[in-house]
């Protein structure tokens, strides 16, 4: 497999035109391209659980969506691709018309390879952009860190219920349920 060279610095326009040919997900941060890992197959079950849970919400019935790895321009200098981002139907229509939209709720599935300082900076960036709730899902330690603001964070473990309130009051799940490993029959 041929690996496309990774540019160190670029414009947003150049970044959006770039087509990497490797197995990484790239984000754009103040002119610098940041390489992150794509979602691993081990994380597919978590993603499926989170997306299926959303189908039971009032927001889903209104036409809202949880969008996987979509572009989120958090500032003129930063473009992120969160694992899941919640958009209202109206935001989706505005986005289709070329207007940048900031999701109210973001979920990032964190791997042991993720840099904790960069992750904390990303959470801050999300709140500065107007995101209302951020979940950091940590499969390796079976925890979910629920941020309602930079100063209000709850660590959910075991049977603790994680909630996306006040953004999505009916989107909630117990940590044990999120990390359950079903067996094939």
Tab-separated table of N, CA and C in Angstrom, residues 23-97:
chain	number	residue	atom	x	y	z
A	23	UNK	N	-4.407	4.543	6.832
A	23	UNK	CA	-5.515	4.155	7.711
A	23	UNK	C	-5.692	5.110	8.890
A	24	UNK	N	-5.388	6.349	8.688
A	24	UNK	CA	-5.502	7.323	9.762
A	24	UNK	C	-6.595	8.333	9.459
A	25	UNK	N	-7.071	8.963	10.498
A	25	UNK	CA	-8.016	10.067	10.389
A	25	UNK	C	-7.205	11.325	10.675
A	26	UNK	N	-7.419	12.352	9.893
A	26	UNK	CA	-6.653	13.577	10.052
A	26	UNK	C	-7.573	14.730	10.437
A	27	UNK	N	-7.058	15.600	11.302
A	27	UNK	CA	-7.755	16.811	11.686
A	27	UNK	C	-6.822	17.988	11.426
A	28	UNK	N	-7.388	19.166	11.288
A	28	UNK	CA	-6.632	20.364	10.940
A	28	UNK	C	-6.675	21.314	12.124
A	29	UNK	N	-5.514	21.686	12.661
A	29	UNK	CA	-5.441	22.515	13.858
A	29	UNK	C	-4.453	23.652	13.644
A	30	UNK	N	-4.998	24.827	13.385
A	30	UNK	CA	-4.183	26.038	13.218
A	30	UNK	C	-3.105	25.871	12.153
A	31	UNK	N	-3.501	25.308	11.012
A	31	UNK	CA	-2.585	25.140	9.896
A	31	UNK	C	-1.765	23.873	9.935
A	32	UNK	N	-1.837	23.137	11.016
A	32	UNK	CA	-1.068	21.899	11.145
A	32	UNK	C	-2.008	20.698	11.035
A	33	UNK	N	-1.578	19.709	10.282
A	33	UNK	CA	-2.348	18.478	10.136
A	33	UNK	C	-1.994	17.552	11.295
A	34	UNK	N	-3.033	17.093	12.014
A	34	UNK	CA	-2.829	16.177	13.137
A	34	UNK	C	-3.360	14.799	12.772
A	35	UNK	N	-2.502	13.821	12.913
A	35	UNK	CA	-2.863	12.439	12.584
A	35	UNK	C	-3.452	11.770	13.824
A	36	UNK	N	-4.637	11.190	13.668
A	36	UNK	CA	-5.244	10.408	14.738
A	36	UNK	C	-5.630	9.050	14.164
A	37	UNK	N	-5.944	8.135	15.023
A	37	UNK	CA	-6.292	6.797	14.564
A	37	UNK	C	-7.760	6.726	14.169
A	38	UNK	N	-8.033	6.002	13.075
A	38	UNK	CA	-9.409	5.704	12.714
A	38	UNK	C	-10.017	4.821	13.779
A	39	UNK	N	-11.326	4.751	13.760
A	39	UNK	CA	-12.006	3.871	14.689
A	39	UNK	C	-11.618	2.425	14.382
A	40	UNK	N	-11.318	1.705	15.430
A	40	UNK	CA	-10.921	0.306	15.280
A	40	UNK	C	-12.152	-0.589	15.287
A	41	UNK	N	-12.034	-1.765	14.678
A	41	UNK	CA	-13.164	-2.683	14.641
A	41	UNK	C	-13.632	-3.053	16.040
A	42	UNK	N	-12.724	-3.067	17.003
A	42	UNK	CA	-13.108	-3.365	18.385
A	42	UNK	C	-14.075	-2.314	18.934
A	43	UNK	N	-14.093	-1.136	18.329
A	43	UNK	CA	-14.963	-0.051	18.788
A	43	UNK	C	-16.287	0.004	18.036
A	44	UNK	N	-16.458	-0.819	16.999
A	44	UNK	CA	-17.688	-0.801	16.208
A	44	UNK	C	-18.921	-1.091	17.059
A	45	UNK	N	-18.805	-2.020	17.990
A	45	UNK	CA	-19.948	-2.387	18.822
A	45	UNK	C	-20.385	-1.201	19.689
A	46	UNK	N	-19.434	-0.447	20.197
A	46	UNK	CA	-19.767	0.745	20.986
A	46	UNK	C	-20.474	1.760	20.099
A	47	UNK	N	-19.943	1.988	18.913
A	47	UNK	CA	-20.557	2.918	17.971
A	47	UNK	C	-21.978	2.476	17.641
A	48	UNK	N	-22.152	1.200	17.370
A	48	UNK	CA	-23.484	0.667	17.051
A	48	UNK	C	-24.446	0.897	18.213
A	49	UNK	N	-23.997	0.602	19.427
A	49	UNK	CA	-24.843	0.787	20.609
A	49	UNK	C	-25.262	2.245	20.751
A	50	UNK	N	-24.320	3.166	20.575
A	50	UNK	CA	-24.619	4.587	20.707
A	50	UNK	C	-25.578	5.068	19.617
A	51	UNK	N	-25.386	4.591	18.393
A	51	UNK	CA	-26.269	5.004	17.300
A	51	UNK	C	-27.665	4.405	17.451
A	52	UNK	N	-27.746	3.147	17.846
A	52	UNK	CA	-29.061	2.518	18.051
A	52	UNK	C	-29.810	3.183	19.201
A	53	UNK	N	-29.092	3.541	20.248
A	53	UNK	CA	-29.702	4.244	21.375
A	53	UNK	C	-30.354	5.540	20.897
A	54	UNK	N	-29.690	6.222	19.986
A	54	UNK	CA	-30.214	7.491	19.473
A	54	UNK	C	-31.551	7.308	18.765
A	55	UNK	N	-31.780	6.160	18.148
A	55	UNK	CA	-33.038	5.938	17.418
A	55	UNK	C	-34.251	5.902	18.342
A	56	UNK	N	-34.043	5.839	19.634
A	56	UNK	CA	-35.146	5.829	20.603
A	56	UNK	C	-35.423	7.214	21.184
A	57	UNK	N	-34.739	8.225	20.680
A	57	UNK	CA	-34.912	9.575	21.227
A	57	UNK	C	-35.965	10.362	20.448
A	58	UNK	N	-36.496	11.369	21.116
A	58	UNK	CA	-37.424	12.296	20.479
A	58	UNK	C	-36.725	13.026	19.327
A	59	UNK	N	-35.459	13.359	19.507
A	59	UNK	CA	-34.691	14.066	18.476
A	59	UNK	C	-34.630	13.255	17.181
A	60	UNK	N	-34.423	11.947	17.293
A	60	UNK	CA	-34.371	11.088	16.107
A	60	UNK	C	-35.712	11.116	15.375
A	61	UNK	N	-36.792	11.067	16.147
A	61	UNK	CA	-38.134	11.074	15.549
A	61	UNK	C	-38.418	12.386	14.818
A	62	UNK	N	-37.727	13.482	15.211
A	62	UNK	CA	-37.867	14.778	14.536
A	62	UNK	C	-36.989	14.884	13.290
A	63	UNK	N	-36.112	13.894	13.071
A	63	UNK	CA	-35.239	13.940	11.903
A	63	UNK	C	-33.812	14.349	12.199
A	64	UNK	N	-33.469	14.512	13.478
A	64	UNK	CA	-32.094	14.844	13.854
A	64	UNK	C	-31.206	13.612	13.675
A	65	UNK	N	-29.884	13.805	13.668
A	65	UNK	CA	-28.958	12.695	13.407
A	65	UNK	C	-27.727	12.752	14.306
A	66	UNK	N	-27.169	11.570	14.557
A	66	UNK	CA	-25.825	11.427	15.119
A	66	UNK	C	-24.930	11.098	13.934
A	67	UNK	N	-24.073	12.003	13.557
A	67	UNK	CA	-23.257	11.866	12.347
A	67	UNK	C	-21.867	11.362	12.730
A	68	UNK	N	-21.410	10.253	12.117
A	68	UNK	CA	-20.066	9.743	12.426
A	68	UNK	C	-18.979	10.441	11.610
A	69	UNK	N	-17.940	10.883	12.297
A	69	UNK	CA	-16.714	11.415	11.703
A	69	UNK	C	-16.934	12.484	10.638
A	70	UNK	N	-17.924	13.351	10.866
A	70	UNK	CA	-18.164	14.468	9.958
A	70	UNK	C	-17.251	15.638	10.287
A	71	UNK	N	-17.054	16.512	9.324
A	71	UNK	CA	-16.215	17.690	9.531
A	71	UNK	C	-16.909	18.687	10.453
A	72	UNK	N	-16.204	19.137	11.474
A	72	UNK	CA	-16.696	20.166	12.389
A	72	UNK	C	-15.654	21.283	12.408
A	73	UNK	N	-15.992	22.408	11.802
A	73	UNK	CA	-15.105	23.570	11.793
A	73	UNK	C	-15.364	24.342	13.086
A	74	UNK	N	-14.539	24.078	14.100
A	74	UNK	CA	-14.757	24.660	15.426
A	74	UNK	C	-14.320	26.117	15.513
A	75	UNK	N	-13.471	26.534	14.597
A	75	UNK	CA	-13.035	27.930	14.490
A	75	UNK	C	-12.484	28.094	13.075
A	76	UNK	N	-12.179	29.310	12.660
A	76	UNK	CA	-11.601	29.470	11.321
A	76	UNK	C	-10.276	28.725	11.151
A	77	UNK	N	-9.651	28.334	12.249
A	77	UNK	CA	-8.346	27.676	12.191
A	77	UNK	C	-8.352	26.217	12.612
A	78	UNK	N	-9.529	25.645	12.890
A	78	UNK	CA	-9.552	24.281	13.420
A	78	UNK	C	-10.719	23.479	12.845
A	79	UNK	N	-10.393	22.312	12.310
A	79	UNK	CA	-11.396	21.388	11.795
A	79	UNK	C	-11.190	20.043	12.472
A	80	UNK	N	-12.245	19.555	13.106
A	80	UNK	CA	-12.196	18.272	13.813
A	80	UNK	C	-13.149	17.288	13.159
A	81	UNK	N	-12.921	16.010	13.454
A	81	UNK	CA	-13.773	14.931	12.956
A	81	UNK	C	-14.127	14.004	14.125
A	82	UNK	N	-15.055	14.446	14.982
A	82	UNK	CA	-15.401	13.624	16.142
A	82	UNK	C	-16.040	12.304	15.712
A	83	UNK	N	-15.924	11.308	16.579
A	83	UNK	CA	-16.486	9.995	16.258
A	83	UNK	C	-17.987	10.081	16.021
A	84	UNK	N	-18.707	10.827	16.844
A	84	UNK	CA	-20.138	11.072	16.645
A	84	UNK	C	-20.446	12.514	17.019
A	85	UNK	N	-21.312	13.149	16.244
A	85	UNK	CA	-21.733	14.518	16.533
A	85	UNK	C	-23.230	14.632	16.262
A	86	UNK	N	-23.934	15.275	17.190
A	86	UNK	CA	-25.387	15.429	17.083
A	86	UNK	C	-25.733	16.723	16.356
A	87	UNK	N	-26.534	16.576	15.293
A	87	UNK	CA	-27.030	17.716	14.531
A	87	UNK	C	-28.548	17.648	14.445
A	88	UNK	N	-29.182	18.810	14.616
A	88	UNK	CA	-30.622	18.875	14.401
A	88	UNK	C	-30.897	18.803	12.901
A	89	UNK	N	-32.131	18.511	12.557
A	89	UNK	CA	-32.527	18.474	11.152
A	89	UNK	C	-32.276	19.836	10.496
A	90	UNK	N	-32.569	20.903	11.227
A	90	UNK	CA	-32.346	22.256	10.700
A	90	UNK	C	-30.860	22.498	10.427
A	91	UNK	N	-30.001	22.044	11.327
A	91	UNK	CA	-28.555	22.203	11.117
A	91	UNK	C	-28.094	21.428	9.887
A	92	UNK	N	-28.642	20.254	9.678
A	92	UNK	CA	-28.267	19.439	8.516
A	92	UNK	C	-28.657	20.159	7.232
A	93	UNK	N	-29.835	20.766	7.222
A	93	UNK	CA	-30.281	21.517	6.041
A	93	UNK	C	-29.374	22.727	5.815
A	94	UNK	N	-29.056	23.457	6.894
A	94	UNK	CA	-28.154	24.615	6.759
A	94	UNK	C	-26.766	24.189	6.280
A	95	UNK	N	-26.283	23.066	6.790
A	95	UNK	CA	-24.968	22.558	6.362
A	95	UNK	C	-24.985	22.228	4.876
A	96	UNK	N	-26.084	21.640	4.403
A	96	UNK	CA	-26.205	21.305	2.979
A	96	UNK	C	-26.222	22.562	2.111
A	97	UNK	N	-26.579	23.693	2.704
A	97	UNK	CA	-26.580	24.978	1.990
A	97	UNK	C	-25.239	25.706	2.121
